[in-house]
CSV table of C-alpha atoms in Angstrom, one decimal:
chain,number,residue,atom,x,y,z
A,185,MET,CA,12.8,58.8,130.6
A,186,ILE,CA,15.7,57.1,128.3
A,187,SER,CA,15.6,53.7,127.5
A,188,CYS,CA,17.8,51.0,128.3
A,189,GLY,CA,18.4,50.2,124.6
A,190,VAL,CA,19.2,53.5,124.0
A,191,LEU,CA,22.3,54.3,126.5
A,192,PRO,CA,24.8,50.8,125.3
A,193,ALA,CA,24.5,53.2,122.0
A,194,LEU,CA,25.7,56.6,123.3
A,195,PRO,CA,28.8,56.1,124.3
A,196,ARG,CA,29.0,54.1,120.8
A,197,LEU,CA,27.7,57.0,119.3
A,198,LEU,CA,30.0,59.3,120.7
A,199,ALA,CA,33.2,57.9,120.1
A,200,VAL,CA,32.3,57.7,116.2
A,201,SER,CA,31.4,61.5,116.4
A,202,VAL,CA,34.7,62.0,118.2
A,203,LEU,CA,36.8,59.7,115.7
A,204,ALA,CA,35.4,61.2,113.0
A,205,ALA,CA,36.2,64.6,113.7
A,206,ALA,CA,39.7,63.3,114.4
A,207,ALA,CA,39.8,61.7,111.3
A,208,LEU,CA,38.5,65.2,109.7
A,209,ALA,CA,41.3,67.4,111.3
A,210,GLY,CA,43.5,65.1,110.5
A,211,CYS,CA,42.0,65.2,106.2
A,212,LYS,CA,42.8,69.5,106.8
A,213,GLU,CA,44.4,71.1,104.4
A,214,LYS,CA,47.5,72.3,105.6
A,215,PRO,CA,48.1,75.9,105.5
A,216,ALA,CA,50.6,76.4,102.4
A,217,PRO,CA,54.1,77.7,103.9
A,218,ALA,CA,55.1,80.9,104.5
A,219,PRO,CA,56.7,82.5,101.8
A,220,ALA,CA,60.6,82.7,102.0
A,221,PRO,CA,61.1,87.0,102.6
A,222,ALA,CA,62.0,88.4,99.5
A,223,ALA,CA,65.0,88.8,98.6
A,224,PRO,CA,66.5,92.5,98.9
A,225,PRO,CA,67.8,94.3,96.1
A,226,PRO,CA,71.1,93.5,94.5
A,227,VAL,CA,72.6,96.8,96.0
A,228,GLN,CA,74.6,98.2,92.8
A,229,GLN,CA,78.1,100.3,92.9
A,230,PRO,CA,77.5,103.3,91.9
A,231,ALA,CA,78.9,103.7,88.5
A,232,GLU,CA,82.7,104.7,88.9
A,233,PRO,CA,82.5,108.7,86.6
A,234,ALA,CA,83.7,108.5,82.7
A,235,VAL,CA,87.1,110.6,82.4
A,236,THR,CA,88.0,113.1,79.3
A,237,ARG,CA,90.5,112.9,77.1
A,238,ASP,CA,91.3,116.2,79.5
A,239,GLN,CA,90.8,115.0,82.6
A,240,ALA,CA,93.2,112.3,81.6
A,241,MET,CA,96.4,114.6,80.8
A,242,ALA,CA,95.0,117.0,84.2
A,243,ALA,CA,95.0,114.0,86.4
A,244,LEU,CA,99.2,113.4,84.6
A,245,LEU,CA,100.3,117.1,85.1
A,246,ALA,CA,98.9,116.9,89.1
A,247,LEU,CA,101.6,113.7,89.5
A,248,PRO,CA,104.6,115.2,91.8
A,249,GLU,CA,106.4,113.3,89.3
A,250,VAL,CA,105.2,115.4,86.1
A,251,LYS,CA,105.1,118.4,87.9
A,252,ALA,CA,109.7,117.8,88.4
A,253,TRP,CA,109.5,117.1,85.1
A,254,SER,CA,108.0,120.2,83.7
A,255,ALA,CA,110.2,121.9,86.1
A,256,GLU,CA,112.9,120.6,85.4
A,257,ILE,CA,112.1,120.9,81.5
A,258,GLU,CA,111.8,124.8,82.1
A,259,LYS,CA,114.6,125.5,84.2
A,260,ARG,CA,117.8,123.5,82.3
A,261,SER,CA,116.3,125.4,79.2
A,262,HIS,CA,116.0,128.5,80.5
A,263,GLY,CA,112.3,128.4,79.3
A,264,LYS,CA,112.6,127.3,75.5
A,265,ALA,CA,111.2,123.5,76.5
A,266,HIS,CA,108.8,122.8,78.6
A,267,GLY,CA,106.8,119.7,79.9
A,268,ALA,CA,103.8,118.6,77.7
A,269,VAL,CA,101.3,115.7,77.9
A,270,ILE,CA,99.8,114.6,74.9
A,271,GLU,CA,97.7,112.2,73.5
A,272,ASP,CA,99.5,108.6,71.5
A,273,ASP,CA,96.3,107.3,70.4
A,274,PRO,CA,92.4,108.7,70.0
A,275,GLN,CA,91.1,105.0,70.3
A,276,PRO,CA,91.1,103.4,73.7
A,277,ARG,CA,94.0,100.7,74.8
A,278,MET,CA,91.8,97.7,76.5
A,279,LEU,CA,93.6,96.3,79.1
A,280,ASN,CA,92.1,93.5,80.9
A,281,GLY,CA,88.6,94.8,79.3
A,282,ARG,CA,88.6,98.3,80.4
A,283,ALA,CA,89.6,100.7,77.9
A,284,TYR,CA,92.5,103.5,78.5
A,285,TRP,CA,93.1,106.7,77.3
A,286,GLN,CA,96.7,106.7,75.3
A,287,LEU,CA,98.9,109.3,76.9
A,288,SER,CA,102.8,110.4,76.7
A,289,PHE,CA,104.2,113.0,79.3
A,290,VAL,CA,107.5,115.2,76.3
A,291,GLU,CA,109.8,117.0,76.5
A,292,ASN,CA,108.3,119.7,73.5
A,293,ARG,CA,111.4,121.4,72.3
A,294,THR,CA,111.4,123.8,69.0
A,295,ASP,CA,113.0,121.4,66.8
A,296,ARG,CA,111.6,117.9,68.3
A,297,VAL,CA,109.7,116.0,70.9
A,298,LEU,CA,111.1,113.9,73.1
A,299,ARG,CA,109.4,111.2,75.2
A,300,ARG,CA,110.3,110.6,78.9
A,301,GLU,CA,106.8,108.1,80.2
A,302,SER,CA,103.6,106.7,78.2
A,303,PHE,CA,100.7,106.6,80.8
A,304,LEU,CA,97.3,104.7,80.2
A,305,VAL,CA,95.2,106.4,82.1
A,306,ALA,CA,91.7,104.5,82.8
A,307,ARG,CA,88.2,105.9,80.8
A,308,THR,CA,86.5,105.1,84.0
A,309,GLY,CA,87.3,105.5,87.9
A,310,ASN,CA,91.2,106.8,88.6
A,311,ASP,CA,93.2,104.2,87.6
A,312,ILE,CA,96.8,105.2,85.8
A,313,LEU,CA,99.4,102.7,84.6
A,314,VAL,CA,102.4,103.9,83.1
A,315,GLU,CA,104.7,101.4,80.2
A,316,ASP,CA,107.5,100.3,81.5
A,317,THR,CA,109.8,99.4,78.3
A,318,GLU,CA,112.0,97.2,80.0
A,319,THR,CA,109.8,94.5,80.5
A,320,ASP,CA,107.0,96.1,77.5
A,321,SER,CA,104.6,95.4,80.6
A,322,MET,CA,102.2,98.5,82.6
A,323,LEU,CA,102.8,99.2,86.3
A,324,SER,CA,100.8,100.5,88.1
A,325,LEU,CA,101.3,103.8,89.1
A,326,ASP,CA,102.7,102.2,93.2
A,327,ASP,CA,104.8,100.1,91.0
A,328,TRP,CA,106.7,102.6,89.3
A,329,ARG,CA,106.9,105.5,92.0
A,330,ARG,CA,108.5,102.9,93.8
A,331,GLY,CA,110.7,102.0,91.1
A,332,ILE,CA,111.8,105.4,90.6
A,333,HIS,CA,112.7,105.8,94.4
A,334,LYS,CA,114.7,102.8,93.5
A,335,ILE,CA,117.3,104.8,90.9
A,336,ARG,CA,117.1,107.7,92.8
A,337,LEU,CA,118.9,106.2,95.4
A,338,LYS,CA,121.1,104.7,93.3
A,339,SER,CA,121.9,107.0,91.6
A,340,ALA,CA,122.5,109.4,94.7
A,341,ASP,CA,125.8,106.5,95.7
């Protein structure tokens, strides 16, 4: 049998135990937050391929305008003159932080060489610029072509 003095102490003991358990539960260390997912590595663009001098010259000779000029020179001179691409300076020309081959398309005659147009061909990638001697600036290939088209239209009138 349980004595009368123990019975009132039992609810107190139970209450104290519950309070102690609640206090201990509140004191538990909070779990560390889960680490943030690792950021994916930055996607690196593949490096643009390097363009050799010979490749730059071939790119110019492949332009339809340059092909037409070459054919015109051959025809007009009856094969005595030829179109050619020459290197103006082996040192790269830096423009907006980019290196370019300095090349020109010329009419190569036995007694002289006549410059037709000056170009910059990027040493990486496929960018081609054309020198505008009237404004002393460089034109994109597309802008240059639009200008040539305008000249052809004017000369046809």
